[in-house]
PDB file of C-alpha atoms in Angstrom:
ATOM      1  CA  UNK A   1     117.437  12.436   0.733  1.00 40.00           C
ATOM      2  CA  UNK A   2     115.194  14.375   2.372  1.00 45.00           C
ATOM      3  CA  UNK A   3     111.571  14.902   2.408  1.00 46.00           C
ATOM      4  CA  UNK A   4     109.633  17.738   2.457  1.00 47.00           C
ATOM      5  CA  UNK A   5     105.072  17.934   2.671  1.00 51.00           C
ATOM      6  CA  UNK A   6     105.427  20.883  -0.137  1.00 51.00           C
ATOM      7  CA  UNK A   7     107.392  20.314  -3.259  1.00 48.00           C
ATOM      8  CA  UNK A   8     107.607  24.641  -4.260  1.00 60.00           C
ATOM      9  CA  UNK A   9     109.767  26.647  -3.312  1.00 70.00           C
ATOM     10  CA  UNK A  10     109.475  29.221  -0.275  1.00 78.00           C
ATOM     11  CA  UNK A  11     111.461  32.132   0.886  1.00 86.00           C
ATOM     12  CA  UNK A  12     111.169  31.730   4.876  1.00 92.00           C
ATOM     13  CA  UNK A  13     110.913  34.857   6.523  1.00 94.00           C
ATOM     14  CA  UNK A  14     110.548  35.752  10.047  1.00 96.00           C
ATOM     15  CA  UNK A  15     109.468  38.362  12.164  1.00 96.00           C
ATOM     16  CA  UNK A  16     111.505  40.227  15.335  1.00 96.00           C
ATOM     17  CA  UNK A  17     109.436  38.313  17.955  1.00 97.00           C
ATOM     18  CA  UNK A  18     107.678  39.088  21.115  1.00 97.00           C
ATOM     19  CA  UNK A  19     107.860  38.547  23.875  1.00 97.00           C
ATOM     20  CA  UNK A  20     104.830  39.484  26.015  1.00 97.00           C
ATOM     21  CA  UNK A  21     103.858  38.297  30.463  1.00 96.00           C
ATOM     22  CA  UNK A  22     101.061  38.296  32.045  1.00 94.00           C
ATOM     23  CA  UNK A  23     101.078  40.168  35.449  1.00 90.00           C
ATOM     24  CA  UNK A  24      98.461  37.989  36.514  1.00 92.00           C
ATOM     25  CA  UNK A  25      99.668  34.587  35.941  1.00 92.00           C
ATOM     26  CA  UNK A  26     103.069  35.087  35.968  1.00 92.00           C
ATOM     27  CA  UNK A  27     101.876  32.724  32.085  1.00 96.00           C
ATOM     28  CA  UNK A  28     105.047  34.369  29.529  1.00 97.00           C
ATOM     29  CA  UNK A  29     103.870  34.308  25.782  1.00 98.00           C
ATOM     30  CA  UNK A  30     106.235  34.047  22.712  1.00 98.00           C
ATOM     31  CA  UNK A  31     105.032  35.858  19.408  1.00 98.00           C
ATOM     32  CA  UNK A  32     106.068  35.554  15.753  1.00 98.00           C
ATOM     33  CA  UNK A  33     105.027  35.225  12.093  1.00 97.00           C
ATOM     34  CA  UNK A  34     106.811  32.909   8.486  1.00 96.00           C
ATOM     35  CA  UNK A  35     105.442  34.420   5.983  1.00 93.00           C
ATOM     36  CA  UNK A  36     106.627  32.334   3.294  1.00 88.00           C
ATOM     37  CA  UNK A  37     104.876  34.521   0.420  1.00 78.00           C
ATOM     38  CA  UNK A  38     102.159  33.840  -1.962  1.00 77.00           C
ATOM     39  CA  UNK A  39     100.915  35.025   0.843  1.00 82.00           C
ATOM     40  CA  UNK A  40     100.659  32.466   2.485  1.00 87.00           C
ATOM     41  CA  UNK A  41     101.476  33.689   7.047  1.00 92.00           C
ATOM     42  CA  UNK A  42     101.855  31.298   9.275  1.00 95.00           C
ATOM     43  CA  UNK A  43     101.867  32.617  13.138  1.00 97.00           C
ATOM     44  CA  UNK A  44     103.266  31.659  15.687  1.00 96.00           C
ATOM     45  CA  UNK A  45     103.715  31.152  19.568  1.00 97.00           C
ATOM     46  CA  UNK A  46     104.630  29.391  22.931  1.00 97.00           C
ATOM     47  CA  UNK A  47     103.267  30.017  25.804  1.00 96.00           C
ATOM     48  CA  UNK A  48     104.891  28.740  29.418  1.00 97.00           C
ATOM     49  CA  UNK A  49     103.301  29.381  32.418  1.00 95.00           C
ATOM     50  CA  UNK A  50     106.425  31.165  34.406  1.00 92.00           C
ATOM     51  CA  UNK A  51     110.494  32.613  33.474  1.00 91.00           C
ATOM     52  CA  UNK A  52     113.016  34.057  33.175  1.00 93.00           C
ATOM     53  CA  UNK A  53     112.772  33.431  29.124  1.00 94.00           C
ATOM     54  CA  UNK A  54     115.586  34.413  26.569  1.00 94.00           C
ATOM     55  CA  UNK A  55     114.205  37.581  24.932  1.00 94.00           C
ATOM     56  CA  UNK A  56     115.720  37.128  22.110  1.00 93.00           C
ATOM     57  CA  UNK A  57     115.607  35.416  18.312  1.00 96.00           C
ATOM     58  CA  UNK A  58     118.296  32.365  19.155  1.00 95.00           C
ATOM     59  CA  UNK A  59     115.302  29.553  19.161  1.00 97.00           C
ATOM     60  CA  UNK A  60     114.480  30.991  16.016  1.00 97.00           C
ATOM     61  CA  UNK A  61     118.173  29.590  14.322  1.00 97.00           C
ATOM     62  CA  UNK A  62     116.405  26.261  15.319  1.00 97.00           C
ATOM     63  CA  UNK A  63     113.407  27.113  13.782  1.00 97.00           C
ATOM     64  CA  UNK A  64     113.906  28.640  10.047  1.00 96.00           C
ATOM     65  CA  UNK A  65     116.809  26.760   9.033  1.00 96.00           C
ATOM     66  CA  UNK A  66     115.756  23.056   8.111  1.00 94.00           C
ATOM     67  CA  UNK A  67     113.140  25.203   5.794  1.00 94.00           C
ATOM     68  CA  UNK A  68     115.550  26.868   4.499  1.00 94.00           C
ATOM     69  CA  UNK A  69     117.894  24.829   3.406  1.00 93.00           C
ATOM     70  CA  UNK A  70     115.617  22.999   1.297  1.00 91.00           C
ATOM     71  CA  UNK A  71     114.335  26.610  -0.903  1.00 88.00           C
ATOM     72  CA  UNK A  72     116.589  29.346  -0.284  1.00 86.00           C
ATOM     73  CA  UNK A  73     120.899  30.995   0.213  1.00 91.00           C
ATOM     74  CA  UNK A  74     120.717  32.907   2.745  1.00 93.00           C
ATOM     75  CA  UNK A  75     118.309  33.296   6.090  1.00 95.00           C
ATOM     76  CA  UNK A  76     117.581  36.804   7.665  1.00 95.00           C
ATOM     77  CA  UNK A  77     116.829  35.952  11.247  1.00 96.00           C
ATOM     78  CA  UNK A  78     115.289  39.961  13.251  1.00 95.00           C
ATOM     79  CA  UNK A  79     116.480  40.443  16.934  1.00 94.00           C
ATOM     80  CA  UNK A  80     119.720  39.242  18.556  1.00 91.00           C
ATOM     81  CA  UNK A  81     121.770  36.841  18.417  1.00 94.00           C
ATOM     82  CA  UNK A  82     124.558  34.711  20.019  1.00 92.00           C
ATOM     83  CA  UNK A  83     127.690  34.630  17.971  1.00 90.00           C
ATOM     84  CA  UNK A  84     128.795  31.016  20.063  1.00 91.00           C
ATOM     85  CA  UNK A  85     124.552  29.871  18.171  1.00 93.00           C
ATOM     86  CA  UNK A  86     126.082  31.114  14.871  1.00 92.00           C
ATOM     87  CA  UNK A  87     129.419  29.975  14.768  1.00 92.00           C
ATOM     88  CA  UNK A  88     127.471  26.326  15.359  1.00 95.00           C
ATOM     89  CA  UNK A  89     125.118  26.309  12.706  1.00 94.00           C
ATOM     90  CA  UNK A  90     127.295  25.718  10.240  1.00 94.00           C
ATOM     91  CA  UNK A  91     128.760  22.092  10.950  1.00 96.00           C
ATOM     92  CA  UNK A  92     124.366  21.866  11.402  1.00 96.00           C
ATOM     93  CA  UNK A  93     124.535  23.175   8.155  1.00 96.00           C
ATOM     94  CA  UNK A  94     127.797  19.998   7.592  1.00 95.00           C
ATOM     95  CA  UNK A  95     125.382  17.578   9.066  1.00 94.00           C
ATOM     96  CA  UNK A  96     122.104  18.010   7.507  1.00 93.00           C
ATOM     97  CA  UNK A  97     123.892  18.820   3.025  1.00 92.00           C
ATOM     98  CA  UNK A  98     125.766  15.359   4.091  1.00 91.00           C
ATOM     99  CA  UNK A  99     122.027  13.450   5.003  1.00 92.00           C
ATOM    100  CA  UNK A 100     120.344  15.156   2.595  1.00 90.00           C
ATOM    101  CA  UNK A 101     121.223  15.954  -0.762  1.00 87.00           C
ATOM    102  CA  UNK A 102     118.441  18.693  -1.550  1.00 86.00           C
ATOM    103  CA  UNK A 103     119.910  21.205   0.615  1.00 91.00           C
ATOM    104  CA  UNK A 104     122.564  23.545   0.453  1.00 93.00           C
ATOM    105  CA  UNK A 105     123.942  25.822   2.699  1.00 94.00           C
ATOM    106  CA  UNK A 106     122.103  29.456   3.951  1.00 94.00           C
ATOM    107  CA  UNK A 107     124.195  32.404   5.010  1.00 95.00           C
ATOM    108  CA  UNK A 108     122.035  34.095   7.822  1.00 94.00           C
ATOM    109  CA  UNK A 109     122.278  37.207   8.017  1.00 93.00           C
ATOM    110  CA  UNK A 110     121.155  39.264  11.393  1.00 90.00           C
ATOM    111  CA  UNK A 111     120.649  42.306  12.446  1.00 76.00           C
ATOM    112  CA  UNK A 112     123.200  42.028  15.596  1.00 71.00           C
ATOM    113  CA  UNK A 113     125.144  39.527  17.351  1.00 76.00           C
ATOM    114  CA  UNK A 114     124.477  39.510  21.849  1.00 71.00           C
ATOM    115  CA  UNK A 115     127.055  37.165  23.484  1.00 66.00           C
ATOM    116  CA  UNK A 116     125.480  35.316  25.860  1.00 62.00           C
ATOM    117  CA  UNK A 117     126.653  34.916  29.252  1.00 65.00           C
ATOM    118  CA  UNK A 118     127.148  32.024  31.956  1.00 58.00           C
ATOM    119  CA  UNK A 119     123.942  31.909  34.428  1.00 64.00           C
ATOM    120  CA  UNK A 120     124.164  31.110  37.695  1.00 64.00           C
ATOM    121  CA  UNK A 121     121.769  28.266  37.459  1.00 78.00           C
ATOM    122  CA  UNK A 122     122.900  24.732  38.067  1.00 87.00           C
ATOM    123  CA  UNK A 123     119.466  23.909  37.251  1.00 95.00           C
ATOM    124  CA  UNK A 124     118.859  19.797  35.131  1.00 97.00           C
ATOM    125  CA  UNK A 125     115.958  19.397  32.662  1.00 97.00           C
ATOM    126  CA  UNK A 126     114.921  16.741  29.519  1.00 97.00           C
ATOM    127  CA  UNK A 127     111.545  16.696  28.099  1.00 96.00           C
ATOM    128  CA  UNK A 128     109.546  14.866  28.659  1.00 95.00           C
ATOM    129  CA  UNK A 129     106.420  13.030  25.751  1.00 91.00           C
ATOM    130  CA  UNK A 130     105.525  10.341  28.564  1.00 88.00           C
ATOM    131  CA  UNK A 131     106.631   7.805  25.975  1.00 86.00           C
ATOM    132  CA  UNK A 132     109.639   4.800  26.663  1.00 89.00           C
ATOM    133  CA  UNK A 133     112.577   6.817  25.665  1.00 89.00           C
ATOM    134  CA  UNK A 134     111.836   9.884  27.942  1.00 92.00           C
ATOM    135  CA  UNK A 135     111.058   8.374  30.678  1.00 92.00           C
ATOM    136  CA  UNK A 136     113.779   6.147  30.067  1.00 92.00           C
ATOM    137  CA  UNK A 137     115.851   9.249  29.917  1.00 94.00           C
ATOM    138  CA  UNK A 138     114.777  10.346  33.467  1.00 95.00           C
ATOM    139  CA  UNK A 139     114.817   7.292  35.651  1.00 94.00           C
ATOM    140  CA  UNK A 140     118.540   7.472  33.899  1.00 95.00           C
ATOM    141  CA  UNK A 141     119.559  10.193  35.648  1.00 96.00           C
ATOM    142  CA  UNK A 142     116.532  11.022  38.055  1.00 96.00           C
ATOM    143  CA  UNK A 143     118.694  12.559  40.377  1.00 96.00           C
ATOM    144  CA  UNK A 144     120.178  14.715  38.486  1.00 97.00           C
ATOM    145  CA  UNK A 145     117.869  16.014  37.047  1.00 97.00           C
ATOM    146  CA  UNK A 146     114.864  18.765  38.791  1.00 97.00           C
ATOM    147  CA  UNK A 147     112.072  19.329  35.807  1.00 97.00           C
ATOM    148  CA  UNK A 148     110.648  17.901  33.579  1.00 98.00           C
ATOM    149  CA  UNK A 149     109.761  20.213  30.447  1.00 97.00           C
ATOM    150  CA  UNK A 150     106.254  18.957  28.863  1.00 96.00           C
ATOM    151  CA  UNK A 151     105.333  20.814  25.309  1.00 94.00           C
ATOM    152  CA  UNK A 152     101.832  20.278  24.200  1.00 91.00           C
ATOM    153  CA  UNK A 153     101.057  20.360  20.331  1.00 79.00           C
ATOM    154  CA  UNK A 154     105.044  17.790  20.698  1.00 77.00           C
ATOM    155  CA  UNK A 155     103.258  14.056  19.153  1.00 72.00           C
ATOM    156  CA  UNK A 156      99.526  14.840  20.119  1.00 62.00           C
ATOM    157  CA  UNK A 157      96.242  16.662  17.576  1.00 68.00           C
ATOM    158  CA  UNK A 158      94.976  19.378  20.843  1.00 69.00           C
ATOM    159  CA  UNK A 159      91.470  19.053  21.751  1.00 71.00           C
ATOM    160  CA  UNK A 160      89.982  20.230  24.907  1.00 71.00           C
ATOM    161  CA  UNK A 161      90.056  16.520  26.763  1.00 77.00           C
ATOM    162  CA  UNK A 162      93.809  15.365  25.568  1.00 79.00           C
ATOM    163  CA  UNK A 163      94.618  18.701  27.034  1.00 80.00           C
ATOM    164  CA  UNK A 164      93.498  18.650  30.072  1.00 85.00           C
ATOM    165  CA  UNK A 165      94.365  14.296  30.117  1.00 86.00           C
ATOM    166  CA  UNK A 166      97.739  15.140  29.581  1.00 86.00           C
ATOM    167  CA  UNK A 167      98.089  18.010  31.514  1.00 89.00           C
ATOM    168  CA  UNK A 168      96.664  15.727  34.391  1.00 91.00           C
ATOM    169  CA  UNK A 169      98.948  13.058  34.055  1.00 93.00           C
ATOM    170  CA  UNK A 170     102.620  14.666  33.636  1.00 92.00           C
ATOM    171  CA  UNK A 171     101.625  16.698  36.767  1.00 95.00           C
ATOM    172  CA  UNK A 172     100.502  13.151  38.477  1.00 95.00           C
ATOM    173  CA  UNK A 173     103.753  12.158  37.664  1.00 95.00           C
ATOM    174  CA  UNK A 174     106.424  14.497  38.929  1.00 96.00           C
ATOM    175  CA  UNK A 175     104.287  14.883  41.353  1.00 96.00           C
ATOM    176  CA  UNK A 176     104.565  11.515  42.591  1.00 96.00           C
ATOM    177  CA  UNK A 177     108.791  11.984  41.474  1.00 96.00           C
ATOM    178  CA  UNK A 178     108.365  15.221  43.441  1.00 97.00           C
ATOM    179  CA  UNK A 179     110.028  16.670  40.720  1.00 97.00           C
ATOM    180  CA  UNK A 180     108.861  20.115  39.228  1.00 97.00           C
ATOM    181  CA  UNK A 181     107.182  20.204  35.451  1.00 97.00           C
ATOM    182  CA  UNK A 182     107.065  23.088  32.970  1.00 97.00           C
ATOM    183  CA  UNK A 183     104.170  22.679  31.137  1.00 96.00           C
ATOM    184  CA  UNK A 184     104.524  24.559  27.367  1.00 96.00           C
ATOM    185  CA  UNK A 185     102.352  25.205  24.653  1.00 94.00           C
ATOM    186  CA  UNK A 186     103.106  25.970  20.647  1.00 94.00           C
ATOM    187  CA  UNK A 187     101.472  25.284  17.310  1.00 93.00           C
ATOM    188  CA  UNK A 188     104.778  25.595  15.697  1.00 94.00           C
ATOM    189  CA  UNK A 189     103.769  22.064  13.702  1.00 91.00           C
ATOM    190  CA  UNK A 190     100.872  24.261  12.029  1.00 90.00           C
ATOM    191  CA  UNK A 191     103.934  24.789   9.948  1.00 92.00           C
ATOM    192  CA  UNK A 192     106.302  22.559  10.422  1.00 91.00           C
ATOM    193  CA  UNK A 193     104.138  20.618   9.483  1.00 89.00           C
ATOM    194  CA  UNK A 194     104.534  21.620   5.989  1.00 88.00           C
ATOM    195  CA  UNK A 195     106.852  22.326   4.339  1.00 88.00           C
ATOM    196  CA  UNK A 196     109.562  19.737   6.937  1.00 89.00           C
ATOM    197  CA  UNK A 197     109.720  16.091   7.956  1.00 87.00           C
ATOM    198  CA  UNK A 198     109.123  15.661  11.402  1.00 85.00           C
ATOM    199  CA  UNK A 199     110.969  12.468  12.715  1.00 80.00           C
ATOM    200  CA  UNK A 200     113.969  12.526  10.012  1.00 80.00           C
ATOM    201  CA  UNK A 201     114.316  15.886   9.818  1.00 88.00           C
ATOM    202  CA  UNK A 202     113.043  18.967  12.678  1.00 92.00           C
ATOM    203  CA  UNK A 203     112.286  17.066  16.114  1.00 89.00           C
ATOM    204  CA  UNK A 204     115.065  18.021  17.549  1.00 93.00           C
ATOM    205  CA  UNK A 205     114.475  21.380  16.267  1.00 95.00           C
ATOM    206  CA  UNK A 206     112.073  22.139  17.861  1.00 95.00           C
ATOM    207  CA  UNK A 207     112.653  20.945  21.161  1.00 96.00           C
ATOM    208  CA  UNK A 208     116.229  23.125  20.382  1.00 97.00           C
ATOM    209  CA  UNK A 209     113.748  26.186  20.313  1.00 97.00           C
ATOM    210  CA  UNK A 210     111.642  25.569  23.910  1.00 97.00           C
ATOM    211  CA  UNK A 211     115.701  24.576  25.177  1.00 97.00           C
ATOM    212  CA  UNK A 212     116.794  27.870  24.230  1.00 97.00           C
ATOM    213  CA  UNK A 213     113.888  29.903  25.624  1.00 97.00           C
ATOM    214  CA  UNK A 214     114.360  28.517  27.852  1.00 96.00           C
ATOM    215  CA  UNK A 215     117.989  28.368  29.202  1.00 94.00           C
ATOM    216  CA  UNK A 216     117.455  30.699  31.297  1.00 93.00           C
ATOM    217  CA  UNK A 217     116.936  28.654  33.862  1.00 95.00           C
ATOM    218  CA  UNK A 218     118.880  25.759  33.184  1.00 96.00           C
ATOM    219  CA  UNK A 219     123.190  24.439  33.052  1.00 94.00           C
ATOM    220  CA  UNK A 220     121.791  21.385  31.086  1.00 96.00           C
ATOM    221  CA  UNK A 221     118.256  19.787  28.859  1.00 97.00           C
ATOM    222  CA  UNK A 222     118.316  16.124  28.191  1.00 96.00           C
ATOM    223  CA  UNK A 223     116.586  14.771  25.237  1.00 92.00           C
ATOM    224  CA  UNK A 224     115.718  11.304  25.441  1.00 88.00           C
ATOM    225  CA  UNK A 225     117.294   9.179  22.375  1.00 80.00           C
ATOM    226  CA  UNK A 226     114.841   7.687  19.587  1.00 71.00           C
ATOM    227  CA  UNK A 227     117.748   5.131  18.361  1.00 59.00           C
ATOM    228  CA  UNK A 228     119.817   2.546  19.914  1.00 60.00           C
ATOM    229  CA  UNK A 229     123.627   3.661  18.210  1.00 63.00           C
ATOM    230  CA  UNK A 230     123.221   0.168  16.957  1.00 65.00           C
ATOM    231  CA  UNK A 231     120.480   2.271  15.053  1.00 63.00           C
ATOM    232  CA  UNK A 232     121.539   5.356  14.146  1.00 61.00           C
ATOM    233  CA  UNK A 233     121.112   7.069  11.031  1.00 61.00           C
ATOM    234  CA  UNK A 234     119.995  10.497   9.616  1.00 62.00           C
ATOM    235  CA  UNK A 235     117.552  11.871  11.944  1.00 59.00           C
ATOM    236  CA  UNK A 236     116.136  14.581  13.430  1.00 68.00           C
ATOM    237  CA  UNK A 237     117.738  14.374  16.617  1.00 78.00           C
ATOM    238  CA  UNK A 238     120.871  12.799  16.337  1.00 79.00           C
ATOM    239  CA  UNK A 239     124.103  12.086  19.049  1.00 85.00           C
ATOM    240  CA  UNK A 240     125.959  13.884  16.558  1.00 87.00           C
ATOM    241  CA  UNK A 241     123.600  16.657  16.204  1.00 91.00           C
ATOM    242  CA  UNK A 242     122.233  17.852  19.349  1.00 93.00           C
ATOM    243  CA  UNK A 243     124.678  19.266  21.337  1.00 94.00           C
ATOM    244  CA  UNK A 244     125.326  22.281  18.165  1.00 94.00           C
ATOM    245  CA  UNK A 245     121.558  23.854  19.778  1.00 96.00           C
ATOM    246  CA  UNK A 246     123.102  24.966  22.165  1.00 94.00           C
ATOM    247  CA  UNK A 247     123.843  28.567  22.797  1.00 92.00           C
ATOM    248  CA  UNK A 248     126.918  28.776  25.660  1.00 89.00           C
ATOM    249  CA  UNK A 249     123.824  29.143  28.529  1.00 91.00           C
ATOM    250  CA  UNK A 250     122.303  26.094  28.324  1.00 93.00           C
ATOM    251  CA  UNK A 251     124.144  22.459  27.397  1.00 93.00           C
ATOM    252  CA  UNK A 252     121.842  20.571  24.797  1.00 95.00           C
ATOM    253  CA  UNK A 253     122.436  16.957  25.825  1.00 93.00           C
ATOM    254  CA  UNK A 254     121.336  13.314  23.405  1.00 88.00           C
ATOM    255  CA  UNK A 255     121.065  10.916  26.344  1.00 87.00           C
ATOM    256  CA  UNK A 256     120.813   7.450  25.783  1.00 78.00           C
TER     257      UNK A 256
END
């Protein structure tokens, strides 16, 4: 059974995301709120060192779907969402409903749908956490992967000291392997840790939200597997699940 850290019912109501670019640094910020009723509101931000960023609401689907399936019957997503992702959501929901008995199917309501057009990018990236699994994926596809995506706020509580230490470490690895590097920073876990189980339910969706925002830059982004085929079970990142977070611009590929 899926496990959240809050037992009371909530309402997941995301606001329309705002996309802004710093004219001097070129840094992009994506910000929005998740309003949960009972005067609960969470301000969420993503920061990217450069663009382009997909200025649509595609990324709100993985951010909001899992807690919504545990709490409500309708999920309203403001803004544009790709038709392919909307179609894929029905499969994602079927997977989670069979995995976890406390999940129910949610109707997705959007203001309008957009048909994402294929981009000319031929670049390939992988999420890189400095761990064994992502290191294996990187070395396995070393010639194919040109960019490492490192997320500050993914699995460690950040202080200024740890932020600097992690950034310098991953920069050194990327430089030694002659790979490009994108360091993303987000506080999404301030929300997700309260209402979802990180491993069993959410971390694949967390990564998918970043991949969708970066989808104009890449044709494929790898997510490293946490388990061997022998040890597969219901888990937040899974070979039958991850591919369905794709929106038609980027292929999200489970590897390992």
